[in-house]
Amino acid sequence: MKTITGHKGGIGWDTHVRGFEVHSSIMHRGVSAIMEGARLIQWANDVNAENAAAADPDSPFDPPYTTAHVGMIEGGTAHNITAKDCRFVLSFRCVPTDPSEMWRARFQAEVARIEKAMKVVHPSAHIDAVERWDVPGLAPEVDGEAEALVRSLTGDNATHVVSFGTEAGQHHRELRSDEQRSKRHRRLHRLRSSRLRDAHQSRSGADGADVTGSTALIIADEGSYVSYLEGCT
């Protein structure tokens, strides 16, 4: 058994290129979904070359950069008809330092660029891209408690990462979201507590009159919040 401390993330789209059928002898009047889809696939090849050239030599991942991939493709009607449809899945395996939002934006921009040129030939031509998954990556954690526990059980002291996705990245993202919500709620608690004190001082006045009907927010447990002190004095 090995201790895996990091993995790549992933994001992918069901991509449907919709062309306009004409006989291939007048193909300039039609839009071939396959040939336009090939432009998007070639863009993926260009991304791979670009990322490989800029790869971090110290990255523990193999390969040490984000990759784009198309593993399935289908479409077309006949060899002499511009293809009406072309379908494929285009996906990225992202190193943890590359946020999926960046690749989503770049993919969508390239789709829009290709689609714009298609519509110049025929307005009905377009590209549908439906996001199928977004799996966050997991960066190795320095002095992580979970890692120390697993190493104590397995005796594995080497460093290992994998280039595919696992549930660990998803759990890590959920934990970070919980921590961020906890911080926001603590700030809200401090703000409301301050306002409650101000209201109490304002309404009490010099004669020390009771304050009723006030509502404050307290922390019952980490990440658990309740409305409390209705009708407090």
PDB file of C-alpha atoms in Angstrom:
ATOM      1  CA  MET A   1       0.000   0.000   0.000  1.00  0.00           C
ATOM      2  CA  LYS A   2       1.274   3.470  -0.957  1.00  0.00           C
ATOM      3  CA  THR A   3       0.495   6.890   0.466  1.00  0.00           C
ATOM      4  CA  ILE A   4      -0.885   9.092  -2.326  1.00  0.00           C
ATOM      5  CA  THR A   5      -0.722  12.763  -1.398  1.00  0.00           C
ATOM      6  CA  GLY A   6      -1.821  14.461  -4.614  1.00  0.00           C
ATOM      7  CA  HIS A   7      -3.748  13.925  -7.826  1.00  0.00           C
ATOM      8  CA  LYS A   8      -4.795  15.810 -10.935  1.00  0.00           C
ATOM      9  CA  GLY A   9      -8.252  17.275 -11.343  1.00  0.00           C
ATOM     10  CA  GLY A  10     -10.465  16.975 -14.389  1.00  0.00           C
ATOM     11  CA  ILE A  11     -13.144  18.779 -16.350  1.00  0.00           C
ATOM     12  CA  GLY A  12     -14.938  17.593 -19.475  1.00  0.00           C
ATOM     13  CA  TRP A  13     -17.697  18.419 -21.930  1.00  0.00           C
ATOM     14  CA  ASP A  14     -20.080  16.494 -24.158  1.00  0.00           C
ATOM     15  CA  THR A  15     -19.497  18.432 -27.362  1.00  0.00           C
ATOM     16  CA  HIS A  16     -22.024  18.428 -30.201  1.00  0.00           C
ATOM     17  CA  VAL A  17     -21.069  20.338 -33.336  1.00  0.00           C
ATOM     18  CA  ARG A  18     -24.098  21.008 -35.582  1.00  0.00           C
ATOM     19  CA  GLY A  19     -23.318  21.738 -39.214  1.00  0.00           C
ATOM     20  CA  PHE A  20     -25.325  22.365 -42.376  1.00  0.00           C
ATOM     21  CA  GLU A  21     -25.629  19.617 -44.981  1.00  0.00           C
ATOM     22  CA  VAL A  22     -24.904  20.171 -48.661  1.00  0.00           C
ATOM     23  CA  HIS A  23     -23.324  18.033 -51.355  1.00  0.00           C
ATOM     24  CA  SER A  24     -19.556  18.052 -51.017  1.00  0.00           C
ATOM     25  CA  SER A  25     -19.196  19.422 -54.569  1.00  0.00           C
ATOM     26  CA  ILE A  26     -20.507  22.721 -53.174  1.00  0.00           C
ATOM     27  CA  MET A  27     -19.096  22.323 -49.683  1.00  0.00           C
ATOM     28  CA  HIS A  28     -18.364  26.052 -49.443  1.00  0.00           C
ATOM     29  CA  ARG A  29     -22.131  26.580 -49.032  1.00  0.00           C
ATOM     30  CA  GLY A  30     -22.378  24.124 -46.169  1.00  0.00           C
ATOM     31  CA  VAL A  31     -20.812  23.613 -42.764  1.00  0.00           C
ATOM     32  CA  SER A  32     -19.126  20.312 -42.038  1.00  0.00           C
ATOM     33  CA  ALA A  33     -19.631  19.494 -38.356  1.00  0.00           C
ATOM     34  CA  ILE A  34     -16.734  17.035 -38.518  1.00  0.00           C
ATOM     35  CA  MET A  35     -14.283  19.476 -40.046  1.00  0.00           C
ATOM     36  CA  GLU A  36     -15.307  22.225 -37.604  1.00  0.00           C
ATOM     37  CA  GLY A  37     -15.065  19.770 -34.724  1.00  0.00           C
ATOM     38  CA  ALA A  38     -11.567  18.958 -35.967  1.00  0.00           C
ATOM     39  CA  ARG A  39     -10.642  22.600 -35.384  1.00  0.00           C
ATOM     40  CA  LEU A  40     -11.556  22.252 -31.716  1.00  0.00           C
ATOM     41  CA  ILE A  41      -9.653  18.982 -31.461  1.00  0.00           C
ATOM     42  CA  GLN A  42      -6.602  20.575 -33.073  1.00  0.00           C
ATOM     43  CA  TRP A  43      -6.876  23.358 -30.507  1.00  0.00           C
ATOM     44  CA  ALA A  44      -6.630  20.644 -27.830  1.00  0.00           C
ATOM     45  CA  ASN A  45      -3.441  19.367 -29.522  1.00  0.00           C
ATOM     46  CA  ASP A  46      -2.048  22.898 -29.518  1.00  0.00           C
ATOM     47  CA  VAL A  47      -2.866  23.259 -25.809  1.00  0.00           C
ATOM     48  CA  ASN A  48      -0.939  20.075 -25.068  1.00  0.00           C
ATOM     49  CA  ALA A  49       2.106  21.322 -26.977  1.00  0.00           C
ATOM     50  CA  GLU A  50       1.895  24.702 -25.245  1.00  0.00           C
ATOM     51  CA  ASN A  51       1.626  23.144 -21.790  1.00  0.00           C
ATOM     52  CA  ALA A  52       4.403  20.656 -22.419  1.00  0.00           C
ATOM     53  CA  ALA A  53       6.743  23.463 -23.442  1.00  0.00           C
ATOM     54  CA  ALA A  54       5.947  25.399 -20.253  1.00  0.00           C
ATOM     55  CA  ALA A  55       5.932  22.411 -17.877  1.00  0.00           C
ATOM     56  CA  ASP A  56       7.389  22.729 -14.396  1.00  0.00           C
ATOM     57  CA  PRO A  57      10.399  20.381 -14.254  1.00  0.00           C
ATOM     58  CA  ASP A  58       9.943  20.029 -10.490  1.00  0.00           C
ATOM     59  CA  SER A  59       6.339  18.878 -10.728  1.00  0.00           C
ATOM     60  CA  PRO A  60       5.840  15.357  -9.326  1.00  0.00           C
ATOM     61  CA  PHE A  61       3.098  14.574 -11.874  1.00  0.00           C
ATOM     62  CA  ASP A  62       3.523  12.472 -14.998  1.00  0.00           C
ATOM     63  CA  PRO A  63       3.184  14.270 -17.313  1.00  0.00           C
ATOM     64  CA  PRO A  64       3.990  17.436 -15.337  1.00  0.00           C
ATOM     65  CA  TYR A  65       1.346  19.600 -17.023  1.00  0.00           C
ATOM     66  CA  THR A  66      -2.385  19.812 -17.780  1.00  0.00           C
ATOM     67  CA  THR A  67      -3.460  17.677 -20.747  1.00  0.00           C
ATOM     68  CA  ALA A  68      -6.421  17.928 -23.146  1.00  0.00           C
ATOM     69  CA  HIS A  69      -7.897  14.780 -24.677  1.00  0.00           C
ATOM     70  CA  VAL A  70     -10.556  13.496 -27.066  1.00  0.00           C
ATOM     71  CA  GLY A  71     -11.035   9.744 -26.870  1.00  0.00           C
ATOM     72  CA  MET A  72     -14.276   9.229 -28.813  1.00  0.00           C
ATOM     73  CA  ILE A  73     -15.799  10.866 -31.892  1.00  0.00           C
ATOM     74  CA  GLU A  74     -18.755  10.133 -34.156  1.00  0.00           C
ATOM     75  CA  GLY A  75     -20.695  11.882 -36.880  1.00  0.00           C
ATOM     76  CA  GLY A  76     -21.390  12.315 -40.562  1.00  0.00           C
ATOM     77  CA  THR A  77     -24.011  11.100 -43.033  1.00  0.00           C
ATOM     78  CA  ALA A  78     -22.115  10.067 -46.139  1.00  0.00           C
ATOM     79  CA  HIS A  79     -18.683  10.545 -47.655  1.00  0.00           C
ATOM     80  CA  ASN A  80     -20.017  13.146 -50.132  1.00  0.00           C
ATOM     81  CA  ILE A  81     -22.211  15.172 -47.729  1.00  0.00           C
ATOM     82  CA  THR A  82     -20.974  17.880 -45.387  1.00  0.00           C
ATOM     83  CA  ALA A  83     -21.542  16.409 -41.943  1.00  0.00           C
ATOM     84  CA  LYS A  84     -24.640  17.609 -40.104  1.00  0.00           C
ATOM     85  CA  ASP A  85     -23.467  16.322 -36.715  1.00  0.00           C
ATOM     86  CA  CYS A  86     -20.232  15.565 -34.904  1.00  0.00           C
ATOM     87  CA  ARG A  87     -20.103  14.446 -31.276  1.00  0.00           C
ATOM     88  CA  PHE A  88     -17.143  13.915 -28.972  1.00  0.00           C
ATOM     89  CA  VAL A  89     -16.063  14.360 -25.365  1.00  0.00           C
ATOM     90  CA  LEU A  90     -13.270  16.860 -24.791  1.00  0.00           C
ATOM     91  CA  SER A  91     -11.669  16.764 -21.370  1.00  0.00           C
ATOM     92  CA  PHE A  92      -8.754  18.132 -19.382  1.00  0.00           C
ATOM     93  CA  ARG A  93      -6.662  16.524 -16.656  1.00  0.00           C
ATOM     94  CA  CYS A  94      -5.447  19.513 -14.671  1.00  0.00           C
ATOM     95  CA  VAL A  95      -2.462  19.774 -12.368  1.00  0.00           C
ATOM     96  CA  PRO A  96      -3.654  21.152  -9.000  1.00  0.00           C
ATOM     97  CA  THR A  97      -2.050  24.536  -9.677  1.00  0.00           C
ATOM     98  CA  ASP A  98      -4.263  24.999 -12.764  1.00  0.00           C
ATOM     99  CA  PRO A  99      -7.807  25.950 -11.692  1.00  0.00           C
ATOM    100  CA  SER A 100     -10.593  24.359 -13.706  1.00  0.00           C
ATOM    101  CA  GLU A 101     -12.159  27.823 -14.073  1.00  0.00           C
ATOM    102  CA  MET A 102      -9.237  28.871 -16.260  1.00  0.00           C
ATOM    103  CA  TRP A 103      -9.652  25.917 -18.609  1.00  0.00           C
ATOM    104  CA  ARG A 104     -13.420  26.333 -18.675  1.00  0.00           C
ATOM    105  CA  ALA A 105     -12.973  29.932 -19.800  1.00  0.00           C
ATOM    106  CA  ARG A 106     -10.392  29.028 -22.457  1.00  0.00           C
ATOM    107  CA  PHE A 107     -12.499  26.156 -23.808  1.00  0.00           C
ATOM    108  CA  GLN A 108     -15.637  28.279 -23.985  1.00  0.00           C
ATOM    109  CA  ALA A 109     -13.748  31.083 -25.722  1.00  0.00           C
ATOM    110  CA  GLU A 110     -12.443  28.691 -28.389  1.00  0.00           C
ATOM    111  CA  VAL A 111     -15.916  27.205 -28.886  1.00  0.00           C
ATOM    112  CA  ALA A 112     -17.316  30.720 -29.373  1.00  0.00           C
ATOM    113  CA  ARG A 113     -14.566  31.611 -31.852  1.00  0.00           C
ATOM    114  CA  ILE A 114     -15.169  28.544 -34.023  1.00  0.00           C
ATOM    115  CA  GLU A 115     -18.939  28.864 -33.805  1.00  0.00           C
ATOM    116  CA  LYS A 116     -18.827  32.503 -34.945  1.00  0.00           C
ATOM    117  CA  ALA A 117     -17.056  31.499 -38.169  1.00  0.00           C
ATOM    118  CA  MET A 118     -19.553  28.652 -38.729  1.00  0.00           C
ATOM    119  CA  LYS A 119     -22.500  31.039 -38.485  1.00  0.00           C
ATOM    120  CA  VAL A 120     -21.010  33.261 -41.190  1.00  0.00           C
ATOM    121  CA  VAL A 121     -21.619  30.380 -43.628  1.00  0.00           C
ATOM    122  CA  HIS A 122     -25.012  29.381 -42.223  1.00  0.00           C
ATOM    123  CA  PRO A 123     -26.780  30.852 -39.165  1.00  0.00           C
ATOM    124  CA  SER A 124     -28.178  27.506 -37.997  1.00  0.00           C
ATOM    125  CA  ALA A 125     -24.717  26.029 -37.448  1.00  0.00           C
ATOM    126  CA  HIS A 126     -23.598  26.012 -33.834  1.00  0.00           C
ATOM    127  CA  ILE A 127     -21.798  24.106 -31.068  1.00  0.00           C
ATOM    128  CA  ASP A 128     -23.427  22.697 -27.934  1.00  0.00           C
ATOM    129  CA  ALA A 129     -20.996  21.951 -25.103  1.00  0.00           C
ATOM    130  CA  VAL A 130     -22.465  20.479 -21.924  1.00  0.00           C
ATOM    131  CA  GLU A 131     -20.169  20.164 -18.926  1.00  0.00           C
ATOM    132  CA  ARG A 132     -20.199  16.587 -17.634  1.00  0.00           C
ATOM    133  CA  TRP A 133     -17.851  16.762 -14.665  1.00  0.00           C
ATOM    134  CA  ASP A 134     -15.566  19.043 -12.704  1.00  0.00           C
ATOM    135  CA  VAL A 135     -13.303  17.082 -10.359  1.00  0.00           C
ATOM    136  CA  PRO A 136     -10.910  19.231  -8.284  1.00  0.00           C
ATOM    137  CA  GLY A 137      -7.283  18.252  -8.008  1.00  0.00           C
ATOM    138  CA  LEU A 138      -5.457  17.610  -4.749  1.00  0.00           C
ATOM    139  CA  ALA A 139      -2.143  19.325  -4.036  1.00  0.00           C
ATOM    140  CA  PRO A 140       0.276  17.601  -1.647  1.00  0.00           C
ATOM    141  CA  GLU A 141      -0.126  19.023   1.869  1.00  0.00           C
ATOM    142  CA  VAL A 142       2.906  19.924   3.961  1.00  0.00           C
ATOM    143  CA  ASP A 143       2.916  18.115   7.343  1.00  0.00           C
ATOM    144  CA  GLY A 144      -0.661  16.890   6.901  1.00  0.00           C
ATOM    145  CA  GLU A 145      -2.118  14.953   9.839  1.00  0.00           C
ATOM    146  CA  ALA A 146      -3.944  12.451   7.634  1.00  0.00           C
ATOM    147  CA  GLU A 147      -0.771  11.771   5.673  1.00  0.00           C
ATOM    148  CA  ALA A 148       1.201  11.223   8.889  1.00  0.00           C
ATOM    149  CA  LEU A 149      -1.411   8.748  10.111  1.00  0.00           C
ATOM    150  CA  VAL A 150      -1.376   6.729   6.891  1.00  0.00           C
ATOM    151  CA  ARG A 151       2.413   6.692   6.807  1.00  0.00           C
ATOM    152  CA  SER A 152       2.505   5.390  10.373  1.00  0.00           C
ATOM    153  CA  LEU A 153       0.181   2.551   9.363  1.00  0.00           C
ATOM    154  CA  THR A 154       1.861   1.635   6.075  1.00  0.00           C
ATOM    155  CA  GLY A 155       5.493   2.485   6.767  1.00  0.00           C
ATOM    156  CA  ASP A 156       5.599   4.239   3.377  1.00  0.00           C
ATOM    157  CA  ASN A 157       7.768   7.354   3.538  1.00  0.00           C
ATOM    158  CA  ALA A 158       8.064   7.987  -0.199  1.00  0.00           C
ATOM    159  CA  THR A 159       6.190  10.710  -2.107  1.00  0.00           C
ATOM    160  CA  HIS A 160       3.520   9.549  -4.540  1.00  0.00           C
ATOM    161  CA  VAL A 161       1.006  11.400  -6.730  1.00  0.00           C
ATOM    162  CA  VAL A 162      -1.296  10.159  -9.510  1.00  0.00           C
ATOM    163  CA  SER A 163      -2.422  11.803 -12.740  1.00  0.00           C
ATOM    164  CA  PHE A 164      -6.065  10.759 -12.465  1.00  0.00           C
ATOM    165  CA  GLY A 165      -8.837  12.052 -10.215  1.00  0.00           C
ATOM    166  CA  THR A 166     -10.135  10.633  -6.924  1.00  0.00           C
ATOM    167  CA  GLU A 167     -12.681  11.627  -4.285  1.00  0.00           C
ATOM    168  CA  ALA A 168      -9.935  13.165  -2.137  1.00  0.00           C
ATOM    169  CA  GLY A 169      -9.920  16.426  -4.085  1.00  0.00           C
ATOM    170  CA  GLN A 170     -13.685  16.706  -3.792  1.00  0.00           C
ATOM    171  CA  HIS A 171     -13.566  16.141  -0.017  1.00  0.00           C
ATOM    172  CA  HIS A 172     -10.795  18.726   0.297  1.00  0.00           C
ATOM    173  CA  ARG A 173     -12.839  21.306  -1.628  1.00  0.00           C
ATOM    174  CA  GLU A 174     -15.876  20.638   0.577  1.00  0.00           C
ATOM    175  CA  LEU A 175     -13.767  21.064   3.712  1.00  0.00           C
ATOM    176  CA  ARG A 176     -12.387  24.357   2.426  1.00  0.00           C
ATOM    177  CA  SER A 177     -15.929  25.520   1.630  1.00  0.00           C
ATOM    178  CA  ASP A 178     -17.011  24.601   5.164  1.00  0.00           C
ATOM    179  CA  GLU A 179     -14.071  26.561   6.586  1.00  0.00           C
ATOM    180  CA  GLN A 180     -14.942  29.600   4.482  1.00  0.00           C
ATOM    181  CA  ARG A 181     -18.598  29.440   5.550  1.00  0.00           C
ATOM    182  CA  SER A 182     -17.472  29.116   9.168  1.00  0.00           C
ATOM    183  CA  LYS A 183     -15.315  32.250   8.842  1.00  0.00           C
ATOM    184  CA  ARG A 184     -18.171  34.187   7.238  1.00  0.00           C
ATOM    185  CA  HIS A 185     -20.566  33.135   9.981  1.00  0.00           C
ATOM    186  CA  ARG A 186     -18.088  34.089  12.698  1.00  0.00           C
ATOM    187  CA  ARG A 187     -17.724  37.533  11.139  1.00  0.00           C
ATOM    188  CA  LEU A 188     -21.530  37.795  11.000  1.00  0.00           C
ATOM    189  CA  HIS A 189     -21.728  36.753  14.641  1.00  0.00           C
ATOM    190  CA  ARG A 190     -19.249  39.444  15.680  1.00  0.00           C
ATOM    191  CA  LEU A 191     -21.087  42.073  13.635  1.00  0.00           C
ATOM    192  CA  ARG A 192     -24.481  41.199  15.073  1.00  0.00           C
ATOM    193  CA  SER A 193     -23.117  41.008  18.589  1.00  0.00           C
ATOM    194  CA  SER A 194     -21.615  44.486  18.170  1.00  0.00           C
ATOM    195  CA  ARG A 195     -24.899  45.851  16.865  1.00  0.00           C
ATOM    196  CA  LEU A 196     -26.776  44.243  19.734  1.00  0.00           C
ATOM    197  CA  ARG A 197     -24.472  45.898  22.261  1.00  0.00           C
ATOM    198  CA  ASP A 198     -24.896  49.252  20.528  1.00  0.00           C
ATOM    199  CA  ALA A 199     -28.672  48.851  20.536  1.00  0.00           C
ATOM    200  CA  HIS A 200     -28.638  47.882  24.198  1.00  0.00           C
ATOM    201  CA  GLN A 201     -26.578  50.927  25.135  1.00  0.00           C
ATOM    202  CA  SER A 202     -28.768  53.199  23.042  1.00  0.00           C
ATOM    203  CA  ARG A 203     -32.082  51.927  24.409  1.00  0.00           C
ATOM    204  CA  SER A 204     -30.986  51.523  28.006  1.00  0.00           C
ATOM    205  CA  GLY A 205     -29.910  55.126  28.392  1.00  0.00           C
ATOM    206  CA  ALA A 206     -28.698  56.500  31.643  1.00  0.00           C
ATOM    207  CA  ASP A 207     -31.552  54.929  33.661  1.00  0.00           C
ATOM    208  CA  GLY A 208     -30.545  51.375  32.704  1.00  0.00           C
ATOM    209  CA  ALA A 209     -33.944  50.419  31.202  1.00  0.00           C
ATOM    210  CA  ASP A 210     -34.359  46.805  30.049  1.00  0.00           C
ATOM    211  CA  VAL A 211     -33.984  45.882  26.366  1.00  0.00           C
ATOM    212  CA  THR A 212     -36.555  43.391  25.071  1.00  0.00           C
ATOM    213  CA  GLY A 213     -37.336  41.817  21.707  1.00  0.00           C
ATOM    214  CA  SER A 214     -33.686  41.649  20.660  1.00  0.00           C
ATOM    215  CA  THR A 215     -32.248  38.836  18.537  1.00  0.00           C
ATOM    216  CA  ALA A 216     -28.604  37.796  18.460  1.00  0.00           C
ATOM    217  CA  LEU A 217     -26.670  35.038  16.700  1.00  0.00           C
ATOM    218  CA  ILE A 218     -24.471  32.646  18.655  1.00  0.00           C
ATOM    219  CA  ILE A 219     -22.249  29.750  17.621  1.00  0.00           C
ATOM    220  CA  ALA A 220     -23.571  26.470  18.993  1.00  0.00           C
ATOM    221  CA  ASP A 221     -20.723  24.451  17.517  1.00  0.00           C
ATOM    222  CA  GLU A 222     -18.102  24.868  14.800  1.00  0.00           C
ATOM    223  CA  GLY A 223     -20.067  25.328  11.596  1.00  0.00           C
ATOM    224  CA  SER A 224     -23.437  25.203  13.389  1.00  0.00           C
ATOM    225  CA  TYR A 225     -25.340  28.401  13.971  1.00  0.00           C
ATOM    226  CA  VAL A 226     -28.657  29.175  15.716  1.00  0.00           C
ATOM    227  CA  SER A 227     -30.843  32.208  16.309  1.00  0.00           C
ATOM    228  CA  TYR A 228     -30.980  32.842  20.036  1.00  0.00           C
ATOM    229  CA  LEU A 229     -31.917  35.273  22.799  1.00  0.00           C
ATOM    230  CA  GLU A 230     -35.322  36.336  21.573  1.00  0.00           C
ATOM    231  CA  GLY A 231     -36.841  38.569  24.225  1.00  0.00           C
ATOM    232  CA  CYS A 232     -33.549  38.916  26.029  1.00  0.00           C
ATOM    233  CA  THR A 233     -33.044  41.351  28.881  1.00  0.00           C
TER     234      THR A 233
END
